[in-house]
Short mmCIF file of C-alpha atoms in Angstrom, two decimals:
data_model
loop_
_atom_site.label_atom_id
_atom_site.label_comp_id
_atom_site.label_asym_id
_atom_site.label_seq_id
_atom_site.Cartn_x
_atom_site.Cartn_y
_atom_site.Cartn_z
CA UNK A 2 105.41 103.88 89.84
CA UNK A 3 107.72 101.24 90.53
CA UNK A 4 110.79 100.59 92.71
CA UNK A 5 113.38 97.14 92.15
CA UNK A 6 116.59 96.32 93.35
CA UNK A 7 117.86 96.66 97.00
CA UNK A 8 115.96 97.86 100.12
CA UNK A 9 112.61 100.75 99.87
CA UNK A 10 112.06 103.17 102.82
CA UNK A 11 109.06 105.03 103.08
CA UNK A 12 109.83 107.95 105.34
CA UNK A 13 107.31 110.61 104.76
CA UNK A 14 104.12 110.39 102.97
CA UNK A 15 103.12 108.40 100.41
CA UNK A 16 99.67 109.00 98.93
CA UNK A 17 97.55 106.38 96.42
CA UNK A 18 94.48 107.05 94.50
CA UNK A 19 94.88 105.28 91.42
CA UNK A 20 96.97 103.85 89.37
CA UNK A 21 99.41 101.44 90.68
CA UNK A 22 102.22 100.64 93.15
CA UNK A 23 105.36 98.00 92.74
CA UNK A 24 107.58 98.11 95.47
CA UNK A 25 109.61 94.70 94.11
CA UNK A 26 112.02 94.50 97.44
CA UNK A 27 112.61 94.88 101.21
CA UNK A 28 109.66 97.54 102.47
CA UNK A 29 110.22 99.39 105.55
CA UNK A 30 107.86 102.15 106.68
CA UNK A 31 108.55 103.97 109.26
CA UNK A 32 110.85 101.94 110.87
CA UNK A 33 112.70 103.13 114.20
CA UNK A 34 115.47 104.78 112.13
CA UNK A 35 113.42 107.36 110.33
CA UNK A 36 113.20 109.95 110.72
CA UNK A 37 109.92 112.10 111.54
CA UNK A 38 106.44 109.88 110.89
CA UNK A 39 105.43 107.76 107.75
CA UNK A 40 102.39 107.83 106.21
CA UNK A 41 101.66 105.02 103.41
CA UNK A 42 97.31 107.00 102.37
CA UNK A 43 95.41 104.52 99.97
CA UNK A 44 91.93 106.36 99.16
CA UNK A 45 89.64 104.22 97.12
CA UNK A 46 89.85 100.69 95.07
CA UNK A 47 90.82 102.34 91.94
CA UNK A 48 94.77 101.69 92.36
CA UNK A 49 96.87 98.38 92.67
CA UNK A 50 99.53 98.21 95.53
CA UNK A 51 102.19 95.02 95.13
CA UNK A 52 105.20 93.90 97.26
CA UNK A 53 107.20 91.61 96.58
CA UNK A 54 109.51 91.43 99.36
CA UNK A 55 109.22 91.58 103.08
CA UNK A 56 107.20 94.20 104.54
CA UNK A 57 107.68 95.55 107.44
CA UNK A 58 105.38 98.81 108.96
CA UNK A 59 107.68 100.35 111.94
CA UNK A 60 106.29 102.22 115.37
CA UNK A 61 106.86 105.33 113.54
CA UNK A 62 104.19 104.45 110.57
CA UNK A 63 100.59 105.77 110.32
CA UNK A 64 99.15 102.93 107.45
CA UNK A 65 95.61 104.62 106.34
CA UNK A 66 92.78 103.62 104.34
CA UNK A 67 90.02 105.28 102.83
CA UNK A 68 86.86 102.67 101.80
CA UNK A 69 84.68 103.38 99.38
CA UNK A 70 80.69 103.70 99.52
CA UNK A 71 79.91 99.58 98.71
CA UNK A 72 83.46 99.28 100.99
CA UNK A 73 85.86 99.11 98.56
CA UNK A 74 89.54 99.37 98.57
CA UNK A 75 93.11 99.00 96.97
CA UNK A 76 94.55 96.22 99.75
CA UNK A 77 98.30 95.98 99.34
CA UNK A 78 99.25 92.33 98.04
CA UNK A 79 102.27 90.90 99.26
CA UNK A 80 102.26 88.75 96.97
CA UNK A 81 105.17 86.12 97.22
CA UNK A 82 105.25 83.22 98.89
CA UNK A 83 107.40 82.71 101.81
CA UNK A 84 107.69 86.55 102.70
CA UNK A 85 106.74 88.05 105.69
CA UNK A 86 104.97 90.73 106.87
CA UNK A 87 105.54 93.20 110.41
CA UNK A 88 103.81 95.29 111.94
CA UNK A 89 103.79 98.11 114.65
CA UNK A 90 102.53 101.69 114.10
CA UNK A 91 99.24 103.28 113.67
CA UNK A 92 96.49 101.88 111.49
CA UNK A 93 93.22 104.73 110.46
CA UNK A 94 90.83 103.21 108.59
CA UNK A 95 87.86 105.89 106.81
CA UNK A 96 84.53 103.99 106.97
CA UNK A 97 82.44 107.19 106.64
CA UNK A 98 81.34 106.48 102.75
CA UNK A 99 80.09 102.96 103.79
CA UNK A 100 75.94 102.58 102.81
CA UNK A 101 76.57 98.71 102.59
CA UNK A 102 77.96 96.37 105.18
CA UNK A 103 80.59 93.87 103.75
CA UNK A 104 81.48 91.43 106.28
CA UNK A 105 85.35 91.62 105.51
CA UNK A 106 87.20 94.51 104.02
CA UNK A 107 91.05 92.55 103.06
CA UNK A 108 93.67 95.28 103.88
CA UNK A 109 96.94 93.93 103.34
CA UNK A 110 96.80 90.28 101.22
CA UNK A 111 99.23 87.87 102.52
CA UNK A 112 99.90 85.88 99.72
CA UNK A 113 102.82 83.89 102.00
CA UNK A 114 102.61 81.17 104.56
CA UNK A 115 103.53 82.79 107.77
CA UNK A 116 101.27 84.54 109.91
CA UNK A 117 101.25 88.25 110.06
CA UNK A 118 104.20 89.60 113.10
CA UNK A 119 102.89 91.95 115.38
CA UNK A 120 100.11 94.38 115.39
CA UNK A 121 99.51 97.88 115.47
CA UNK A 122 99.95 99.57 118.56
CA UNK A 123 97.03 101.65 117.62
CA UNK A 124 93.53 101.59 115.52
CA UNK A 125 91.11 104.28 114.62
CA UNK A 126 87.94 103.24 112.72
CA UNK A 127 85.97 105.99 111.55
CA UNK A 128 82.46 106.09 110.46
CA UNK A 129 81.40 102.90 111.77
CA UNK A 130 81.95 101.01 115.23
CA UNK A 131 80.72 97.84 113.70
CA UNK A 132 83.79 96.28 112.56
CA UNK A 133 87.01 95.36 114.30
CA UNK A 134 91.02 94.55 112.50
CA UNK A 135 91.36 90.86 112.03
CA UNK A 136 95.35 89.80 111.96
CA UNK A 137 93.39 85.99 110.97
CA UNK A 138 91.32 87.41 108.19
CA UNK A 139 90.69 86.53 104.72
CA UNK A 140 92.42 83.02 104.18
CA UNK A 141 93.93 83.05 107.41
CA UNK A 142 96.57 85.46 107.62
CA UNK A 143 95.19 88.53 106.29
CA UNK A 144 95.04 92.16 107.81
CA UNK A 145 91.38 93.08 107.74
CA UNK A 146 88.66 94.55 108.85
CA UNK A 147 85.65 91.92 110.07
CA UNK A 148 81.82 93.34 110.37
CA UNK A 149 80.40 92.41 113.87
CA UNK A 150 77.00 94.00 113.68
CA UNK A 151 74.22 92.00 112.20
CA UNK A 152 72.67 91.61 108.62
CA UNK A 153 68.98 90.55 107.73
CA UNK A 154 69.74 87.75 105.30
CA UNK A 155 67.22 86.54 103.07
CA UNK A 156 66.99 83.31 100.08
CA UNK A 157 66.48 84.71 96.74
CA UNK A 158 66.26 81.38 95.12
CA UNK A 159 67.32 77.20 95.64
CA UNK A 160 70.91 77.25 96.58
CA UNK A 161 73.45 75.95 98.57
CA UNK A 162 73.83 78.16 101.85
CA UNK A 163 77.62 78.46 101.36
CA UNK A 164 77.21 80.07 97.72
CA UNK A 165 76.67 84.46 98.18
CA UNK A 166 74.34 84.08 94.95
CA UNK A 167 72.07 82.28 97.21
CA UNK A 168 71.56 85.10 99.82
CA UNK A 169 70.28 88.99 99.06
CA UNK A 170 73.18 90.49 100.81
CA UNK A 171 76.70 90.48 99.82
CA UNK A 172 78.10 87.65 101.70
CA UNK A 173 77.50 84.30 103.28
CA UNK A 174 75.67 84.51 106.64
CA UNK A 175 77.46 85.19 110.30
CA UNK A 176 77.00 84.34 113.81
CA UNK A 177 74.92 87.30 114.38
CA UNK A 178 72.94 87.91 111.50
CA UNK A 179 69.29 87.26 110.72
CA UNK A 180 68.12 84.32 108.53
CA UNK A 181 64.76 84.22 106.60
CA UNK A 182 64.18 81.10 103.89
CA UNK A 183 61.77 82.54 101.77
CA UNK A 184 58.81 81.26 100.12
CA UNK A 185 59.60 77.69 98.10
CA UNK A 186 62.74 78.57 98.25
CA UNK A 187 65.04 74.86 98.80
CA UNK A 188 68.79 75.55 100.88
CA UNK A 189 71.42 72.85 101.43
CA UNK A 190 73.87 72.96 104.05
CA UNK A 191 76.47 70.64 103.26
CA UNK A 192 79.84 71.92 104.35
CA UNK A 193 80.58 72.97 108.24
CA UNK A 194 81.32 76.00 109.69
CA UNK A 195 78.10 77.49 109.12
CA UNK A 196 76.57 79.81 111.06
CA UNK A 197 73.82 82.62 112.09
CA UNK A 198 72.45 84.46 114.72
CA UNK A 199 68.73 83.37 114.01
CA UNK A 200 66.92 81.40 111.49
CA UNK A 201 63.40 81.44 110.09
CA UNK A 202 61.72 79.65 107.65
CA UNK A 203 58.67 81.29 105.47
CA UNK A 204 55.22 79.99 107.00
CA UNK A 205 54.61 78.78 103.01
CA UNK A 206 56.44 76.25 102.38
CA UNK A 207 60.79 76.98 102.81
CA UNK A 208 62.97 73.78 103.06
CA UNK A 209 66.42 73.93 105.22
CA UNK A 210 68.63 70.64 103.97
CA UNK A 211 71.53 69.77 106.47
CA UNK A 212 73.28 67.10 104.36
CA UNK A 213 75.73 64.59 105.35
CA UNK A 214 79.09 66.22 106.14
CA UNK A 215 76.96 69.24 106.36
CA UNK A 216 76.41 71.49 109.85
CA UNK A 217 74.57 74.48 110.69
CA UNK A 218 74.95 76.21 114.16
CA UNK A 219 72.70 78.67 115.19
CA UNK A 220 74.35 80.53 117.73
CA UNK A 221 73.47 82.75 120.83
CA UNK A 222 76.33 85.20 121.46
CA UNK A 223 74.24 87.51 123.37
CA UNK A 224 74.57 90.05 121.06
CA UNK A 225 71.30 90.48 119.87
CA UNK A 226 68.03 89.88 121.20
CA UNK A 227 67.23 87.16 118.66
CA UNK A 228 70.21 85.56 118.85
CA UNK A 229 69.81 81.72 119.11
CA UNK A 230 66.36 81.48 117.73
CA UNK A 231 65.05 79.07 115.71
CA UNK A 232 61.34 79.96 114.05
CA UNK A 233 59.97 77.64 112.33
CA UNK A 234 55.95 78.07 111.41
CA UNK A 235 54.84 75.22 110.60
CA UNK A 236 51.80 76.50 108.02
CA UNK A 237 52.52 74.44 105.34
CA UNK A 238 53.02 70.54 105.53
CA UNK A 239 55.56 70.93 102.81
CA UNK A 240 57.65 73.05 105.04
CA UNK A 241 60.76 70.97 106.72
CA UNK A 242 63.89 70.99 108.35
CA UNK A 243 65.57 68.37 106.66
CA UNK A 244 68.44 66.92 108.77
CA UNK A 245 70.21 63.51 106.54
CA UNK A 246 73.25 62.70 108.43
CA UNK A 247 74.90 66.23 109.22
CA UNK A 248 74.27 68.23 112.20
CA UNK A 249 72.08 71.29 113.01
CA UNK A 250 72.78 72.92 116.29
CA UNK A 251 70.57 75.59 118.02
CA UNK A 252 72.39 76.90 121.23
CA UNK A 253 69.02 79.43 122.15
CA UNK A 254 65.20 78.12 121.37
CA UNK A 255 63.00 76.28 118.96
CA UNK A 256 59.83 77.84 118.25
CA UNK A 257 57.67 75.34 116.34
CA UNK A 258 54.17 76.24 115.82
#
């Protein structure tokens, strides 16, 4: 499905479940001049949806996404730098099918450098209360859902804290997550901005290295009982937290025994 040249308006309903949608001009969905309510409903992740011009979601619009079990959706890709995204109307996202909780679900991938203009007048997220809408998600100017609950993280081998392959979950730890460094795993922090809600080192040899230029903060947000807690059981003399020129900040309690 391709529309090119001139302005493109969606004034009734556009349902996307498969295939591709390519809107290569200015796109207006449910603007103030449209009769009735306009709806764009995108189900699952089997389609592609591209907008090559400026995109405006007006006050009469309904933007609806339905996520798959793994949180996958078809994002709208505003794929030309220098184009703008302006939002209003209603956002509805159905998360009922989720069986895992990805850290972020991108709904509009904004390739331009400008921030998203405006916000949705109303947002409805069904099936999960652990996500919130962000207009600064992704690389800083995307529309996304951010997971606000906590996950139990375990290291699965040696590696860098910022490598998703280091962890049993499908993302990096966040400020509410509980992190366990497992037996004989050697984890290195060499960049800034890393966080966790709590940190525990396995009693039988686990290693955390905060190198020069690295920073890790154990955040005491108060959202969960264990936030801000470091449990360092030094059952093996080989277990270690090595801060080598970096920053290791504990906002709550550090326990060593």
